[in-house]
PDB file of C-alpha atoms in Angstrom:
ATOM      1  CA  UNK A   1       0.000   0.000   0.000  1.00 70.00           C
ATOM      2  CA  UNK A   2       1.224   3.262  -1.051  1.00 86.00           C
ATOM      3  CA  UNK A   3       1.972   6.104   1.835  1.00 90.00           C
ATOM      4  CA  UNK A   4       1.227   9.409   1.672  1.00 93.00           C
ATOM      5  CA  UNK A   5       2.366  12.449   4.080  1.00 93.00           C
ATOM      6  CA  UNK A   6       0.109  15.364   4.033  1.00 94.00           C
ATOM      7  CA  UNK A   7       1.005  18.258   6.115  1.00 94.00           C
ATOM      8  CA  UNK A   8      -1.692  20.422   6.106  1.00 93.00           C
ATOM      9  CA  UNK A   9      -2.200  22.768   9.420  1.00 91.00           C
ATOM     10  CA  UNK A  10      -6.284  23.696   8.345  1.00 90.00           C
ATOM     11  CA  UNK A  11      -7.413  20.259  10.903  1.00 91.00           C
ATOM     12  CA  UNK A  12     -10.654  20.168   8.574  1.00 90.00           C
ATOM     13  CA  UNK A  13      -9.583  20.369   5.188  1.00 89.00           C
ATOM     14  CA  UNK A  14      -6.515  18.070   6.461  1.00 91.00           C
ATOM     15  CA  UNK A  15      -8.979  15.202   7.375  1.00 91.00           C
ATOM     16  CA  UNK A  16     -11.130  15.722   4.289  1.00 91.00           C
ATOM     17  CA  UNK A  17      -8.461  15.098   2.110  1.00 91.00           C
ATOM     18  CA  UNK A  18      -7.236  12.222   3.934  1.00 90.00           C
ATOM     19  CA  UNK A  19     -10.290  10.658   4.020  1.00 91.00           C
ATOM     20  CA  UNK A  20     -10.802  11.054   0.586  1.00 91.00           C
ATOM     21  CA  UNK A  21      -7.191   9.723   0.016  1.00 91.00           C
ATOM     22  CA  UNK A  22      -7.821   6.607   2.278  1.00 90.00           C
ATOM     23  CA  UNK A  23     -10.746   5.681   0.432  1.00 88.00           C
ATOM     24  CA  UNK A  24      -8.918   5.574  -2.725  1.00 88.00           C
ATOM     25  CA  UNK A  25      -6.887   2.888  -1.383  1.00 85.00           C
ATOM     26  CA  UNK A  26      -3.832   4.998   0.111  1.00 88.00           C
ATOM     27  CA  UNK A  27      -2.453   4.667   3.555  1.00 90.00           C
ATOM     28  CA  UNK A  28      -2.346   8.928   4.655  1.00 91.00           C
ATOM     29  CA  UNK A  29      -0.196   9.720   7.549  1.00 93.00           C
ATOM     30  CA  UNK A  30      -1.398  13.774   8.452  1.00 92.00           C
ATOM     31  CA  UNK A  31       0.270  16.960  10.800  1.00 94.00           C
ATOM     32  CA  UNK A  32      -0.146  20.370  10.499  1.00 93.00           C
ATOM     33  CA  UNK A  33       3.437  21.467  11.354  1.00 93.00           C
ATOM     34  CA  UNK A  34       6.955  21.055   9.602  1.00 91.00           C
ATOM     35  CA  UNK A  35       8.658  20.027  12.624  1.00 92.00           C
ATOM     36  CA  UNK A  36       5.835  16.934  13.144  1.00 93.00           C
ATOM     37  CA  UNK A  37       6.651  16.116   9.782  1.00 92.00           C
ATOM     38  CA  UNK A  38      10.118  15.962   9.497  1.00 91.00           C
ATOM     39  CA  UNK A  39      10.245  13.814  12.748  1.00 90.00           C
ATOM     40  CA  UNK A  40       7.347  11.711  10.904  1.00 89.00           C
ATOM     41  CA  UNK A  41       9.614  11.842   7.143  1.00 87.00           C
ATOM     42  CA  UNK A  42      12.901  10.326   9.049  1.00 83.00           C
ATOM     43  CA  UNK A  43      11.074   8.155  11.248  1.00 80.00           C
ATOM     44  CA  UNK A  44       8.981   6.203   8.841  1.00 83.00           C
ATOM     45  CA  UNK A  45       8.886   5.273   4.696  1.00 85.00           C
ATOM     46  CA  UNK A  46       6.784   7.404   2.187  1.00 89.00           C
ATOM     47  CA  UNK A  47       6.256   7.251  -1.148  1.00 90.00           C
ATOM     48  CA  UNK A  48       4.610  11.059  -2.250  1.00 92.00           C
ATOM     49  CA  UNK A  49       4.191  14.354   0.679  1.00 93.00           C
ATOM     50  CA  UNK A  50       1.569  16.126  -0.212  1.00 94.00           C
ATOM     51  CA  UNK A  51       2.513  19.672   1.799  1.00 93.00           C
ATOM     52  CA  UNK A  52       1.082  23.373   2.461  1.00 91.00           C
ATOM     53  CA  UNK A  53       3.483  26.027   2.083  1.00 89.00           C
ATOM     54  CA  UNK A  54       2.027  28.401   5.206  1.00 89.00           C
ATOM     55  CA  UNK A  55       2.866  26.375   8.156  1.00 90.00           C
ATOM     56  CA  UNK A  56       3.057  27.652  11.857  1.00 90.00           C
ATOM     57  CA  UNK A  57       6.857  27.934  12.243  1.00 87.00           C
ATOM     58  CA  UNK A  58       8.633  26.861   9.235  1.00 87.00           C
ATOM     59  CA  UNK A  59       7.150  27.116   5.816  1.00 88.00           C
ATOM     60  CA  UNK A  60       6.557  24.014   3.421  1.00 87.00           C
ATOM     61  CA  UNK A  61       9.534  25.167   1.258  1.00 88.00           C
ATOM     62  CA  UNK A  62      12.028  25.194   4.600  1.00 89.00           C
ATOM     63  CA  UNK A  63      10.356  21.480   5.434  1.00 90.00           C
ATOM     64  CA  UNK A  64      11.309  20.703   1.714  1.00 88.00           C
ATOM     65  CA  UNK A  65      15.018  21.778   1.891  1.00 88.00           C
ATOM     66  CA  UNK A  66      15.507  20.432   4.859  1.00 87.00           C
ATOM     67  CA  UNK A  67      14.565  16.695   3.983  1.00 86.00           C
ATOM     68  CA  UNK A  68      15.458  16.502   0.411  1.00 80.00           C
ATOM     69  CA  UNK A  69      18.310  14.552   1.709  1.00 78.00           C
ATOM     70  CA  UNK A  70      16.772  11.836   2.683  1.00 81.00           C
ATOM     71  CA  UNK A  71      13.487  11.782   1.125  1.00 85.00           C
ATOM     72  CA  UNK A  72      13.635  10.901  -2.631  1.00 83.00           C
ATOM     73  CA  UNK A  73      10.102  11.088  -3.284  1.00 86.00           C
ATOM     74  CA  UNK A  74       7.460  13.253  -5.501  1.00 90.00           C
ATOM     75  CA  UNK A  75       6.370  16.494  -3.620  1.00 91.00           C
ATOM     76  CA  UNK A  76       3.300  18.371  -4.191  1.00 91.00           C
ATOM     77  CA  UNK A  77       2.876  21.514  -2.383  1.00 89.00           C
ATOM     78  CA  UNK A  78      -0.402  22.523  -1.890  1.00 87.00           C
ATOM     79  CA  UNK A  79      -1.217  26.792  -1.361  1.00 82.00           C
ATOM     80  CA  UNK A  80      -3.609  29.566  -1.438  1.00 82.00           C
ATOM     81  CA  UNK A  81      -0.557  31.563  -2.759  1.00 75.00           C
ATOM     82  CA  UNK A  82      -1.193  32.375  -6.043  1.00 69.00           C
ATOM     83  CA  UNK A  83       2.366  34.631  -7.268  1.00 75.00           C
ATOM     84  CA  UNK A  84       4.323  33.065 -10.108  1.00 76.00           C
ATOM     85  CA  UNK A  85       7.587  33.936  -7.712  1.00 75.00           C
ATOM     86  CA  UNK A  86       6.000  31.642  -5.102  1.00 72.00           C
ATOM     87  CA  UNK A  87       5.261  29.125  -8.173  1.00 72.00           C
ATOM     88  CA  UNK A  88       8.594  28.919  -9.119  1.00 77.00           C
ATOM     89  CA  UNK A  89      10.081  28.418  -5.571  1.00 76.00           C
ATOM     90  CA  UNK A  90       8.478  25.182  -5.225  1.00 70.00           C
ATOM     91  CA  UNK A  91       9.177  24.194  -8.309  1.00 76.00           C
ATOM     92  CA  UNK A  92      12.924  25.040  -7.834  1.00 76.00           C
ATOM     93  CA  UNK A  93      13.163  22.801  -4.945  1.00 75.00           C
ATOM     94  CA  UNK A  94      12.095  19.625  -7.125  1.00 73.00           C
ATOM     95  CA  UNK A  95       8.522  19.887  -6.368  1.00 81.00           C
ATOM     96  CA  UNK A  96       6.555  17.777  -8.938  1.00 81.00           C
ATOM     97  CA  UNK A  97       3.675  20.163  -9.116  1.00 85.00           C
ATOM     98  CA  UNK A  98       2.080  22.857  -7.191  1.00 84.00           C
ATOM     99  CA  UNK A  99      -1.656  22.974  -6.533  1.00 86.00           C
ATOM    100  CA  UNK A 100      -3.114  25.926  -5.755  1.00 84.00           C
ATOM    101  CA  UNK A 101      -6.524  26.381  -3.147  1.00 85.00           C
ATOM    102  CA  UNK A 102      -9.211  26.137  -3.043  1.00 83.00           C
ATOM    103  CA  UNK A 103      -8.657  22.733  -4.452  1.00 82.00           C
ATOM    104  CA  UNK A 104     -10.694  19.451  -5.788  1.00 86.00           C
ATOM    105  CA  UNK A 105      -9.897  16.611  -4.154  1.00 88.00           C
ATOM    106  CA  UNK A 106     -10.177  14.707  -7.672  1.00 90.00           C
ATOM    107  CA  UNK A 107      -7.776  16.985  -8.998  1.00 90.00           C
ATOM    108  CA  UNK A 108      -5.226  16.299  -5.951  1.00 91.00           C
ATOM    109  CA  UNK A 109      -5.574  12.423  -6.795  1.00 91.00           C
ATOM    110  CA  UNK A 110      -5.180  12.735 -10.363  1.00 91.00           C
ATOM    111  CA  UNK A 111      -1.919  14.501  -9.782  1.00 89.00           C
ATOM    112  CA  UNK A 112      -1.060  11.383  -7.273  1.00 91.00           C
ATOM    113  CA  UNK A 113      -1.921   9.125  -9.499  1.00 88.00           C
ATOM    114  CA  UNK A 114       0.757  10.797 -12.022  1.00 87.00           C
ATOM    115  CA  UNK A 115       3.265  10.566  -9.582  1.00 85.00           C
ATOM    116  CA  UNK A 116       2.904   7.360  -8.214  1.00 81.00           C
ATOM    117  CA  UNK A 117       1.721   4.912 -10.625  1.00 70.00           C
ATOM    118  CA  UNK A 118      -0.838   2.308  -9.186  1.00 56.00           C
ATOM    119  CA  UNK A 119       0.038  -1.049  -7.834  1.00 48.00           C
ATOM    120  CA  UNK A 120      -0.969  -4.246  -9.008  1.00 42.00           C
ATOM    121  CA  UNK A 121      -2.489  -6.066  -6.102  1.00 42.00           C
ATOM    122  CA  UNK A 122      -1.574  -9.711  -5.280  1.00 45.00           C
ATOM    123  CA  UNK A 123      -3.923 -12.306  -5.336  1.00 42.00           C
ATOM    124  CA  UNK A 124      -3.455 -12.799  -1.787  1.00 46.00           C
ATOM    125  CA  UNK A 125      -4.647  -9.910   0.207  1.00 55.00           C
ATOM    126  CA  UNK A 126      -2.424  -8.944   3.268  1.00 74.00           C
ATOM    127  CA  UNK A 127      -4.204  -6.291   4.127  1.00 80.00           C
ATOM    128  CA  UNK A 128      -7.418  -4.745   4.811  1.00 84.00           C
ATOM    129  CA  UNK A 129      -8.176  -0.698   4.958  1.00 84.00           C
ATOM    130  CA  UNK A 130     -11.158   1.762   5.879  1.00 86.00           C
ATOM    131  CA  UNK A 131     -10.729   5.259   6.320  1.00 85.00           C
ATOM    132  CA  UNK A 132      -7.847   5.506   8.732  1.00 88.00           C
ATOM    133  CA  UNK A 133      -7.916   1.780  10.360  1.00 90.00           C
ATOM    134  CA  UNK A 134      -6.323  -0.615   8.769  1.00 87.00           C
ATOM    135  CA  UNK A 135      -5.114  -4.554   9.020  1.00 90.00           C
ATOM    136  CA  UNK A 136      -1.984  -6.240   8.357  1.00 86.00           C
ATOM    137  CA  UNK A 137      -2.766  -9.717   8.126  1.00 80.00           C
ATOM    138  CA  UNK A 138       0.406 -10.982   7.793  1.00 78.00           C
ATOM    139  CA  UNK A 139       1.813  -9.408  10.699  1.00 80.00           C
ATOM    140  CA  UNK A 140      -1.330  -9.830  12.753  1.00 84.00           C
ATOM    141  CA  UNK A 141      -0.851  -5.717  13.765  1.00 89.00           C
ATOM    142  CA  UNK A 142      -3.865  -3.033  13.623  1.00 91.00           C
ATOM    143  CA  UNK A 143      -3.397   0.445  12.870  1.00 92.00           C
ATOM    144  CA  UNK A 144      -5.811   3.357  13.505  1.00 89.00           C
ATOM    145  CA  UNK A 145      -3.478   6.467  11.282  1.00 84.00           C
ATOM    146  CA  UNK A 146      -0.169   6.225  12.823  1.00 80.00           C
ATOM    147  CA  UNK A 147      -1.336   4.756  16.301  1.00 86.00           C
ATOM    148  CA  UNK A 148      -0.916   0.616  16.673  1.00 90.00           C
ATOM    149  CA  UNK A 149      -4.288  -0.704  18.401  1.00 90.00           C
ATOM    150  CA  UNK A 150      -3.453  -3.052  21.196  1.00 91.00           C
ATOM    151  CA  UNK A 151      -6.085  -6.086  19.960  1.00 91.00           C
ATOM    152  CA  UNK A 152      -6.351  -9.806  21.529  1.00 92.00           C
ATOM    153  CA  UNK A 153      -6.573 -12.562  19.140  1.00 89.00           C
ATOM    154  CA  UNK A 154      -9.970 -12.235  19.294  1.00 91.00           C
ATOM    155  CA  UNK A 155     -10.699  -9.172  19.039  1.00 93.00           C
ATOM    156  CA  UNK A 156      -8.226  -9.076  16.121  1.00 92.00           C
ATOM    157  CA  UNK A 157     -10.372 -11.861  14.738  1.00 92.00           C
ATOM    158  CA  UNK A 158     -13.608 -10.329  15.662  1.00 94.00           C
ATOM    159  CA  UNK A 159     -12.460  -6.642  13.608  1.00 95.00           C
ATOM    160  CA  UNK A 160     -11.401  -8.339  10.407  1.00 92.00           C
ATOM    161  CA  UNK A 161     -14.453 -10.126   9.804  1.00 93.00           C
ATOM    162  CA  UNK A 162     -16.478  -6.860  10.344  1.00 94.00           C
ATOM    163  CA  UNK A 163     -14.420  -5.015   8.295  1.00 91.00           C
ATOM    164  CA  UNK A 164     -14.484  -7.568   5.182  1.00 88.00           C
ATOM    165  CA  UNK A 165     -18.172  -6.917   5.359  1.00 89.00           C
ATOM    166  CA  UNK A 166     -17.810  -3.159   5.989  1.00 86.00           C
ATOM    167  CA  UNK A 167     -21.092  -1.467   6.316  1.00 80.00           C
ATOM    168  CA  UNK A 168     -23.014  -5.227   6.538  1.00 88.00           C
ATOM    169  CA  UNK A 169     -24.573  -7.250   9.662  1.00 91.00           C
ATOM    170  CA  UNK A 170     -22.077  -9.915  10.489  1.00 92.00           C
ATOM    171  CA  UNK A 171     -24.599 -12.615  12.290  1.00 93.00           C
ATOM    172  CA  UNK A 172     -24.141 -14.021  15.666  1.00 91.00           C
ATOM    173  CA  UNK A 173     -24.457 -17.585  13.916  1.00 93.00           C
ATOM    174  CA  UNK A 174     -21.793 -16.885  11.824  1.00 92.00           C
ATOM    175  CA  UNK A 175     -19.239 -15.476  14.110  1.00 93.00           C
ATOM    176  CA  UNK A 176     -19.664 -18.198  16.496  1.00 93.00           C
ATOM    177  CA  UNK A 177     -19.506 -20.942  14.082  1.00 91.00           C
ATOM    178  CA  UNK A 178     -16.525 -19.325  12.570  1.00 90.00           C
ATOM    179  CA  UNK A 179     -14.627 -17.982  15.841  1.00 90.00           C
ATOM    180  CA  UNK A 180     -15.849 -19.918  18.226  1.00 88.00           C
ATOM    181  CA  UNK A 181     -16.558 -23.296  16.405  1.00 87.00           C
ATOM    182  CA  UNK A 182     -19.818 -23.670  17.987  1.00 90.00           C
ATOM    183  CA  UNK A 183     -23.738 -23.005  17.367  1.00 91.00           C
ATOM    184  CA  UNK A 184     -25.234 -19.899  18.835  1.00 90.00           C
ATOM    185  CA  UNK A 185     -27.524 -20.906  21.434  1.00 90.00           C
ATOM    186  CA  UNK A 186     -29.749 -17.776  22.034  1.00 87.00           C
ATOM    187  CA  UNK A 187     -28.190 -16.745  25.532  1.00 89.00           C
ATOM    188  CA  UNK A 188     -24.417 -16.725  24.987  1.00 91.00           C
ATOM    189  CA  UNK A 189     -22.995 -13.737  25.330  1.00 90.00           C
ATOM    190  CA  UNK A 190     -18.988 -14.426  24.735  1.00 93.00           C
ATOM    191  CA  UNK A 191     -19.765 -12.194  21.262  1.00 93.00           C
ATOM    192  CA  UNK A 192     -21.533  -9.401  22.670  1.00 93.00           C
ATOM    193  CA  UNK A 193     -18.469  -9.069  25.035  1.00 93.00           C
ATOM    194  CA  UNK A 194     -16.245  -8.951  22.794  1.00 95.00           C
ATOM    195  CA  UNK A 195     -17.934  -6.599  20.228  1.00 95.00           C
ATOM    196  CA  UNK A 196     -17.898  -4.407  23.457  1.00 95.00           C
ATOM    197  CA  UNK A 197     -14.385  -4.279  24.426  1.00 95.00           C
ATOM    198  CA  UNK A 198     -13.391  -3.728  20.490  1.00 96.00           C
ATOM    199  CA  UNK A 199     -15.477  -0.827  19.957  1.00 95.00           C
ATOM    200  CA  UNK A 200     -14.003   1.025  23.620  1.00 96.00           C
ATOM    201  CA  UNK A 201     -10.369   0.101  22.066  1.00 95.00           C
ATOM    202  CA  UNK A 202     -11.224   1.954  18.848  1.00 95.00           C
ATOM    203  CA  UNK A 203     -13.509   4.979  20.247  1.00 94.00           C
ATOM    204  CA  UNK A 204     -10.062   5.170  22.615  1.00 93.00           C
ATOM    205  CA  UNK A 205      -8.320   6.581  19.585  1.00 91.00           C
ATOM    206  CA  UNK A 206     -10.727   7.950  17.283  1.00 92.00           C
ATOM    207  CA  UNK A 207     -14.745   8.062  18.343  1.00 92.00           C
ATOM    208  CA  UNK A 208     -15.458   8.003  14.659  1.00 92.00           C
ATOM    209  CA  UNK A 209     -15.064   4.385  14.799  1.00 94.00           C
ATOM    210  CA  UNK A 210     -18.376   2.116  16.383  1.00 94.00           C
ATOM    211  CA  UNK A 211     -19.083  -1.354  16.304  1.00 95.00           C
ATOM    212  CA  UNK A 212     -22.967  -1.690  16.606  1.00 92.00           C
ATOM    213  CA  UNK A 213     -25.285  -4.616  17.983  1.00 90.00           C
ATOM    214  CA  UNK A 214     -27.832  -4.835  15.639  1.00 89.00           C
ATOM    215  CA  UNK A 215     -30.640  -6.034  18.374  1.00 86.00           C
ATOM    216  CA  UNK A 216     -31.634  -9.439  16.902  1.00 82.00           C
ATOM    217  CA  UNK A 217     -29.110  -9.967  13.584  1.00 86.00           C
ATOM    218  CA  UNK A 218     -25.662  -9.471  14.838  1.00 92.00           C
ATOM    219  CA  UNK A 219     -22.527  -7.188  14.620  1.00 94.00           C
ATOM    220  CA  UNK A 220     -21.741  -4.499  12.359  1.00 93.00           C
ATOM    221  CA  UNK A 221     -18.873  -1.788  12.035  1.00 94.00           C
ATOM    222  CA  UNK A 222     -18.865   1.840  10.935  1.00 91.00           C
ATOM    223  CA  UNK A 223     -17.432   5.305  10.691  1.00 88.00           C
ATOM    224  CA  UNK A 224     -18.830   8.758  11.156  1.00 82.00           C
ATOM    225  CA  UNK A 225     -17.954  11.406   8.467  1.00 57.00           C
ATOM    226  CA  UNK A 226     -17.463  15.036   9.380  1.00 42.00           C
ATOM    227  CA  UNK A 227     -21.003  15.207   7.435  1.00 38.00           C
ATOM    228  CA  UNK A 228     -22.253  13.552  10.006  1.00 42.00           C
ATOM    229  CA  UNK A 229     -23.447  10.027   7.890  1.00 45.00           C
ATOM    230  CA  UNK A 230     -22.230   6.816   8.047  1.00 51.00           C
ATOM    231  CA  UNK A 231     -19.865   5.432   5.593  1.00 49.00           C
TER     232      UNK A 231
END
C-alpha cells in the first residue's frame, strides 16, 4: 500500500483530504506542522508528501530543503498563494507540481496518481483498509493512522471479519460458528463481550469508529464522516 504524508495545518480540510485519500486505497499519515513532519519523514517510509506552504513555524519550502536529503520522493505543495515567484520556488526545490486552493480533491488524486503509478495487487490480500484503520494480516498488527491498536486474538479476529463486510450485519451464527466453532444458542454472550471491548479500544483513539449490535441480527462496524453520515 502506497503512503502518503500530508502536512496540512487547516485540521478540517486536512482530514477531508485524507479521508478522501484513504478511500482511494492509500495509507495517509497527516500533521499540520513542519517540525511533526520531518520527525514523521525520518522516522517512517513514504512514497509522495503532499505539503502546504504556510505552516506555523517553518514554511513548506524550509520542510522541503531540509529533507530533500533523505526523502527521494514526488512532492506536491499545496497553497492559497497564487504569485508566479512563489510558483517557481516550489518548483525550484524539485517539487513535482504545485496545486493551488481552493482545491478538488479529484484533482489532488489525479496529480497522485501521475506521480505514483498504481500497484498491481496480489492475489493474496495482506491487508485490509477503511478510512484511517487498517489490518496487516500478515503481521497480525492493527493500525488506527499512525497509532498501533493493542487487539487480543480475538478481538483481532472479531475486527477483520467486520471489516471484510464493511457497512453489513455480520450474524451471531456466523461469528460463532466461525470464531468460536460452535452453534449460537440464544443466551451466549462471549460475542456481545467482545464486540464491546473492540469498539471502547477503537472509540479510545478515534470516536469516529463504532461497532454496533444490531438487536436481533448481529454485529456491524462503521465510521462517522465530518457530514455527520455513516460510511
Amino acid at each position: 500500500m502506497q503512503h502518503i504524508l500530508l502536512v496540512e495545518d487547516d485540521a478540517e480540510l486536512c482530514k477531508l483530504v485524507a479521508d478522501f485519500l484513504q478511500n482511494e486505497g492509500y495509507q495517509v499519515s497527516s500533521c499540520g506542522n513542519a517540525q511533526k513532519a520531518k520527525k514523521l519523514l525520518l522516522a517512517q517510509r513514504f512514497d509522495l508528501l503532499v505539503c502546504d506552504v504556510m505552516l506555523p513555524g517553518s514554511s513548506g519550502f524550509d520542510l522541503v530543503k531540509q529533507i530533500r536529503q533523505q526523502f527521494k520522493g514526488p512532492v506536491l505543495f499545496m497553497t492559497a498563494q497564487t504569485s508566479v515567484g512563489a510558483q517557481l520556488q516550489g518548483l525550484e526545490l524539485g517539487a513535482q507540481d504545485y496545486l493551488l486552493k481552493p482545491l478538488d480533491p479529484r484533482i489532488l488524486l489525479a496529480k497522485i496518481k501521475v506521480f505514483l503509478p498504481a500497484i498491481v495487487a496480489e492475489p493474496d490480500r495482506t491487508f485490509i483498509k477503511r478510512h484511517n484503520l487498517h489490518i496487516d494480516q500478515v503481521a497480525g498488527r492493527v493500525f488506527l493512522d499512525t497509532e498501533e491498536l493493542r487487539l487480543t486474538n480475538a478481538e483481532l479476529q472479531l475486527l477483520q471479519t467486520l471489516l471484510e463486510n464493511y457497512g453489513a450485519v455480520v450474524s451471531r451464527e456466523r461469528l460463532f460458528r466461525e470464531q468460536l466453532t460452535r452453534e449460537y444458542d440464544g443466551v451466549d454472550r462471549t460475542m456481545d463481550g467482545r464486540a464491546s471491548r473492540l469498539r471502547k479500544k477503537l472509540q479510545q483513539q478515534d470516536p469516529n469508529w463504532n461497532v454496533q449490535v444490531v438487536w436481533g441480527q448481529g454485529y456491524r462496524i462503521s465510521h462517522t464522516s465530518l457530514a455527520g453520515g455513516d460510511e
